Short mmCIF file of N, CA and C in Angstrom, two decimals:
data_model
loop_
_atom_site.label_atom_id
_atom_site.label_comp_id
_atom_site.label_asym_id
_atom_site.label_seq_id
_atom_site.Cartn_x
_atom_site.Cartn_y
_atom_site.Cartn_z
N UNK A 1 -22.95 134.42 109.41
CA UNK A 1 -22.37 133.21 108.86
C UNK A 1 -22.38 133.29 107.35
N UNK A 2 -21.29 132.83 106.76
CA UNK A 2 -21.20 132.80 105.31
C UNK A 2 -22.02 131.68 104.70
N UNK A 3 -22.31 131.84 103.43
CA UNK A 3 -23.05 130.82 102.68
C UNK A 3 -22.04 129.88 102.03
N UNK A 4 -22.30 128.58 102.11
CA UNK A 4 -21.42 127.58 101.51
C UNK A 4 -21.43 127.75 99.99
N UNK A 5 -20.23 127.91 99.41
CA UNK A 5 -20.13 128.10 97.96
C UNK A 5 -19.44 126.94 97.25
N UNK A 6 -18.53 126.26 97.95
CA UNK A 6 -17.83 125.11 97.36
C UNK A 6 -17.57 124.08 98.45
N UNK A 7 -17.50 122.83 98.04
CA UNK A 7 -17.17 121.76 98.98
C UNK A 7 -16.60 120.58 98.21
N UNK A 8 -15.83 119.77 98.94
CA UNK A 8 -15.22 118.59 98.33
C UNK A 8 -14.98 117.56 99.43
N UNK A 9 -15.34 116.32 99.15
CA UNK A 9 -15.05 115.22 100.07
C UNK A 9 -13.69 114.65 99.71
N UNK A 10 -12.78 114.61 100.66
CA UNK A 10 -11.44 114.09 100.44
C UNK A 10 -11.32 112.66 100.94
N UNK A 11 -10.30 111.95 100.47
CA UNK A 11 -10.14 110.53 100.76
C UNK A 11 -9.82 110.22 102.23
N UNK A 12 -9.45 111.22 103.00
CA UNK A 12 -9.15 110.99 104.42
C UNK A 12 -10.35 111.28 105.32
N UNK A 13 -11.55 111.28 104.75
CA UNK A 13 -12.79 111.56 105.47
C UNK A 13 -12.86 113.00 105.97
N UNK A 14 -12.24 113.88 105.22
CA UNK A 14 -12.36 115.31 105.50
C UNK A 14 -13.23 115.95 104.44
N UNK A 15 -13.91 116.99 104.85
CA UNK A 15 -14.65 117.83 103.91
C UNK A 15 -13.93 119.15 103.82
N UNK A 16 -13.57 119.54 102.61
CA UNK A 16 -13.02 120.88 102.39
C UNK A 16 -14.21 121.77 102.03
N UNK A 17 -14.28 122.93 102.68
CA UNK A 17 -15.42 123.84 102.52
C UNK A 17 -14.92 125.25 102.25
N UNK A 18 -15.67 125.98 101.43
CA UNK A 18 -15.42 127.40 101.23
C UNK A 18 -16.76 128.13 101.35
N UNK A 19 -16.72 129.24 102.08
CA UNK A 19 -17.91 130.05 102.29
C UNK A 19 -17.73 131.40 101.59
N UNK A 20 -18.85 132.06 101.31
CA UNK A 20 -18.79 133.30 100.53
C UNK A 20 -18.14 134.47 101.25
N UNK A 21 -17.87 134.33 102.54
CA UNK A 21 -17.17 135.40 103.26
C UNK A 21 -15.65 135.17 103.28
N UNK A 22 -15.19 134.13 102.56
CA UNK A 22 -13.77 133.86 102.46
C UNK A 22 -13.26 132.78 103.39
N UNK A 23 -14.05 132.39 104.38
CA UNK A 23 -13.62 131.32 105.29
C UNK A 23 -13.56 130.01 104.52
N UNK A 24 -12.46 129.28 104.67
CA UNK A 24 -12.35 127.97 104.04
C UNK A 24 -11.44 127.09 104.88
N UNK A 25 -11.61 125.80 104.70
CA UNK A 25 -10.78 124.85 105.42
C UNK A 25 -11.40 123.47 105.39
N UNK A 26 -10.72 122.54 106.04
CA UNK A 26 -11.16 121.15 106.08
C UNK A 26 -11.65 120.77 107.47
N UNK A 27 -12.69 119.96 107.49
CA UNK A 27 -13.25 119.44 108.73
C UNK A 27 -13.17 117.91 108.64
N UNK A 28 -12.52 117.29 109.62
CA UNK A 28 -12.38 115.84 109.65
C UNK A 28 -13.66 115.21 110.20
N UNK A 29 -14.21 114.24 109.45
CA UNK A 29 -15.45 113.58 109.86
C UNK A 29 -15.27 112.09 110.10
N UNK A 30 -14.04 111.60 110.00
CA UNK A 30 -13.77 110.17 110.19
C UNK A 30 -14.15 109.65 111.56
N UNK A 31 -14.22 110.54 112.54
CA UNK A 31 -14.61 110.12 113.89
C UNK A 31 -16.08 109.69 113.96
N UNK A 32 -16.84 109.91 112.90
CA UNK A 32 -18.26 109.53 112.88
C UNK A 32 -18.49 108.14 112.29
N UNK A 33 -17.45 107.49 111.76
CA UNK A 33 -17.60 106.24 111.01
C UNK A 33 -18.25 105.10 111.77
N UNK A 34 -18.24 105.13 113.07
CA UNK A 34 -18.80 104.03 113.87
C UNK A 34 -20.19 104.34 114.41
N UNK A 35 -20.78 105.44 114.00
CA UNK A 35 -22.06 105.88 114.54
C UNK A 35 -23.16 105.71 113.50
N UNK A 36 -24.15 104.89 113.81
CA UNK A 36 -25.36 104.76 113.02
C UNK A 36 -25.18 104.79 111.52
N UNK A 37 -25.93 105.68 110.86
CA UNK A 37 -25.92 105.77 109.40
C UNK A 37 -24.55 106.13 108.84
N UNK A 38 -23.71 106.76 109.64
CA UNK A 38 -22.38 107.15 109.16
C UNK A 38 -21.52 105.94 108.80
N UNK A 39 -21.90 104.75 109.25
CA UNK A 39 -21.15 103.54 108.90
C UNK A 39 -21.11 103.33 107.39
N UNK A 40 -22.07 103.90 106.67
CA UNK A 40 -22.05 103.83 105.20
C UNK A 40 -20.77 104.42 104.63
N UNK A 41 -20.19 105.36 105.34
CA UNK A 41 -18.98 106.04 104.87
C UNK A 41 -17.75 105.14 104.90
N UNK A 42 -17.86 103.97 105.51
CA UNK A 42 -16.72 103.05 105.46
C UNK A 42 -16.35 102.77 104.01
N UNK A 43 -17.35 102.83 103.14
CA UNK A 43 -17.12 102.79 101.69
C UNK A 43 -16.84 104.23 101.27
N UNK A 44 -15.59 104.53 100.97
CA UNK A 44 -15.21 105.91 100.67
C UNK A 44 -15.98 106.48 99.48
N UNK A 45 -16.41 105.62 98.56
CA UNK A 45 -17.22 106.13 97.45
C UNK A 45 -18.51 106.75 97.96
N UNK A 46 -19.08 106.15 99.01
CA UNK A 46 -20.29 106.71 99.61
C UNK A 46 -20.00 108.08 100.22
N UNK A 47 -18.88 108.19 100.90
CA UNK A 47 -18.52 109.47 101.51
C UNK A 47 -18.34 110.55 100.44
N UNK A 48 -17.73 110.19 99.33
CA UNK A 48 -17.45 111.17 98.27
C UNK A 48 -18.70 111.62 97.53
N UNK A 49 -19.82 110.96 97.74
CA UNK A 49 -21.07 111.31 97.05
C UNK A 49 -21.85 112.41 97.75
N UNK A 50 -21.17 113.28 98.40
CA UNK A 50 -21.82 114.39 99.09
C UNK A 50 -22.44 115.34 98.06
N UNK A 51 -23.59 115.87 98.42
CA UNK A 51 -24.29 116.83 97.56
C UNK A 51 -24.90 117.90 98.46
N UNK A 52 -25.42 118.93 97.83
CA UNK A 52 -26.11 119.98 98.59
C UNK A 52 -27.60 119.84 98.33
N UNK A 53 -28.38 119.87 99.37
CA UNK A 53 -29.84 119.90 99.23
C UNK A 53 -30.21 121.35 98.99
N UNK A 54 -30.67 121.70 97.79
CA UNK A 54 -30.93 123.10 97.48
C UNK A 54 -32.07 123.72 98.30
N UNK A 55 -32.99 122.91 98.76
CA UNK A 55 -34.10 123.45 99.56
C UNK A 55 -33.66 123.75 100.99
N UNK A 56 -32.96 122.79 101.60
CA UNK A 56 -32.55 122.94 103.00
C UNK A 56 -31.17 123.57 103.14
N UNK A 57 -30.40 123.61 102.04
CA UNK A 57 -29.02 124.11 102.05
C UNK A 57 -28.16 123.34 103.05
N UNK A 58 -28.37 122.03 103.09
CA UNK A 58 -27.56 121.16 103.93
C UNK A 58 -26.75 120.23 103.04
N UNK A 59 -25.68 119.69 103.59
CA UNK A 59 -24.89 118.68 102.89
C UNK A 59 -25.56 117.34 103.14
N UNK A 60 -25.76 116.56 102.10
CA UNK A 60 -26.50 115.30 102.22
C UNK A 60 -25.74 114.16 101.54
N UNK A 61 -25.99 112.96 102.08
CA UNK A 61 -25.45 111.72 101.54
C UNK A 61 -26.58 110.70 101.52
N UNK A 62 -26.35 109.60 100.81
CA UNK A 62 -27.29 108.49 100.85
C UNK A 62 -27.43 108.01 102.29
N UNK A 63 -28.52 107.33 102.57
CA UNK A 63 -28.74 106.80 103.91
C UNK A 63 -29.33 107.81 104.87
N UNK A 64 -29.73 108.97 104.36
CA UNK A 64 -30.35 109.97 105.22
C UNK A 64 -29.38 110.82 106.02
N UNK A 65 -28.10 110.76 105.66
CA UNK A 65 -27.11 111.56 106.38
C UNK A 65 -27.20 113.00 105.90
N UNK A 66 -27.26 113.92 106.86
CA UNK A 66 -27.41 115.34 106.56
C UNK A 66 -26.61 116.15 107.58
N UNK A 67 -25.80 117.08 107.10
CA UNK A 67 -25.03 117.94 107.99
C UNK A 67 -25.32 119.40 107.65
N UNK A 68 -25.49 120.18 108.68
CA UNK A 68 -25.75 121.61 108.52
C UNK A 68 -24.42 122.34 108.34
N UNK A 69 -24.23 123.03 107.23
CA UNK A 69 -22.99 123.77 107.02
C UNK A 69 -22.71 124.81 108.12
N UNK A 70 -23.74 125.29 108.79
CA UNK A 70 -23.54 126.28 109.86
C UNK A 70 -22.71 125.69 111.00
N UNK A 71 -22.91 124.41 111.29
CA UNK A 71 -22.13 123.74 112.34
C UNK A 71 -20.67 123.65 111.91
N UNK A 72 -20.46 123.26 110.66
CA UNK A 72 -19.10 123.12 110.13
C UNK A 72 -18.42 124.48 110.04
N UNK A 73 -19.19 125.51 109.71
CA UNK A 73 -18.67 126.88 109.65
C UNK A 73 -18.15 127.29 111.03
N UNK A 74 -18.95 127.05 112.06
CA UNK A 74 -18.53 127.41 113.42
C UNK A 74 -17.26 126.67 113.83
N UNK A 75 -17.17 125.40 113.43
CA UNK A 75 -15.97 124.62 113.74
C UNK A 75 -14.74 125.26 113.08
N UNK A 76 -14.86 125.61 111.82
CA UNK A 76 -13.74 126.26 111.12
C UNK A 76 -13.40 127.60 111.76
N UNK A 77 -14.41 128.37 112.10
CA UNK A 77 -14.20 129.69 112.68
C UNK A 77 -13.49 129.59 114.04
N UNK A 78 -13.91 128.64 114.85
CA UNK A 78 -13.29 128.45 116.17
C UNK A 78 -11.83 128.03 116.03
N UNK A 79 -11.54 127.15 115.07
CA UNK A 79 -10.15 126.73 114.87
C UNK A 79 -9.30 127.87 114.34
N UNK A 80 -9.89 128.73 113.51
CA UNK A 80 -9.15 129.88 112.98
C UNK A 80 -8.82 130.87 114.10
N UNK A 81 -9.72 131.01 115.06
CA UNK A 81 -9.52 131.96 116.16
C UNK A 81 -8.53 131.44 117.21
N UNK A 82 -8.35 130.13 117.26
CA UNK A 82 -7.47 129.53 118.29
C UNK A 82 -5.99 129.76 118.00
#
């Protein structure tokens, strides 16, 4: 699996990601808006405040939201192979 090198939160609740092996693309996360802590993302400014936790190398937001880039990588890889 590649290492996450760049990311951007877009206004349509997608995350654009680039990994060091060249894999890049967008993953739609709007389907999570009604689940628990993800409701914070209804405020798009909250969604856009994504950061990387340098210790865990996960994507993090306020409210304790954390996503593992490895999961998002697999999603992009599977869509590329389809």
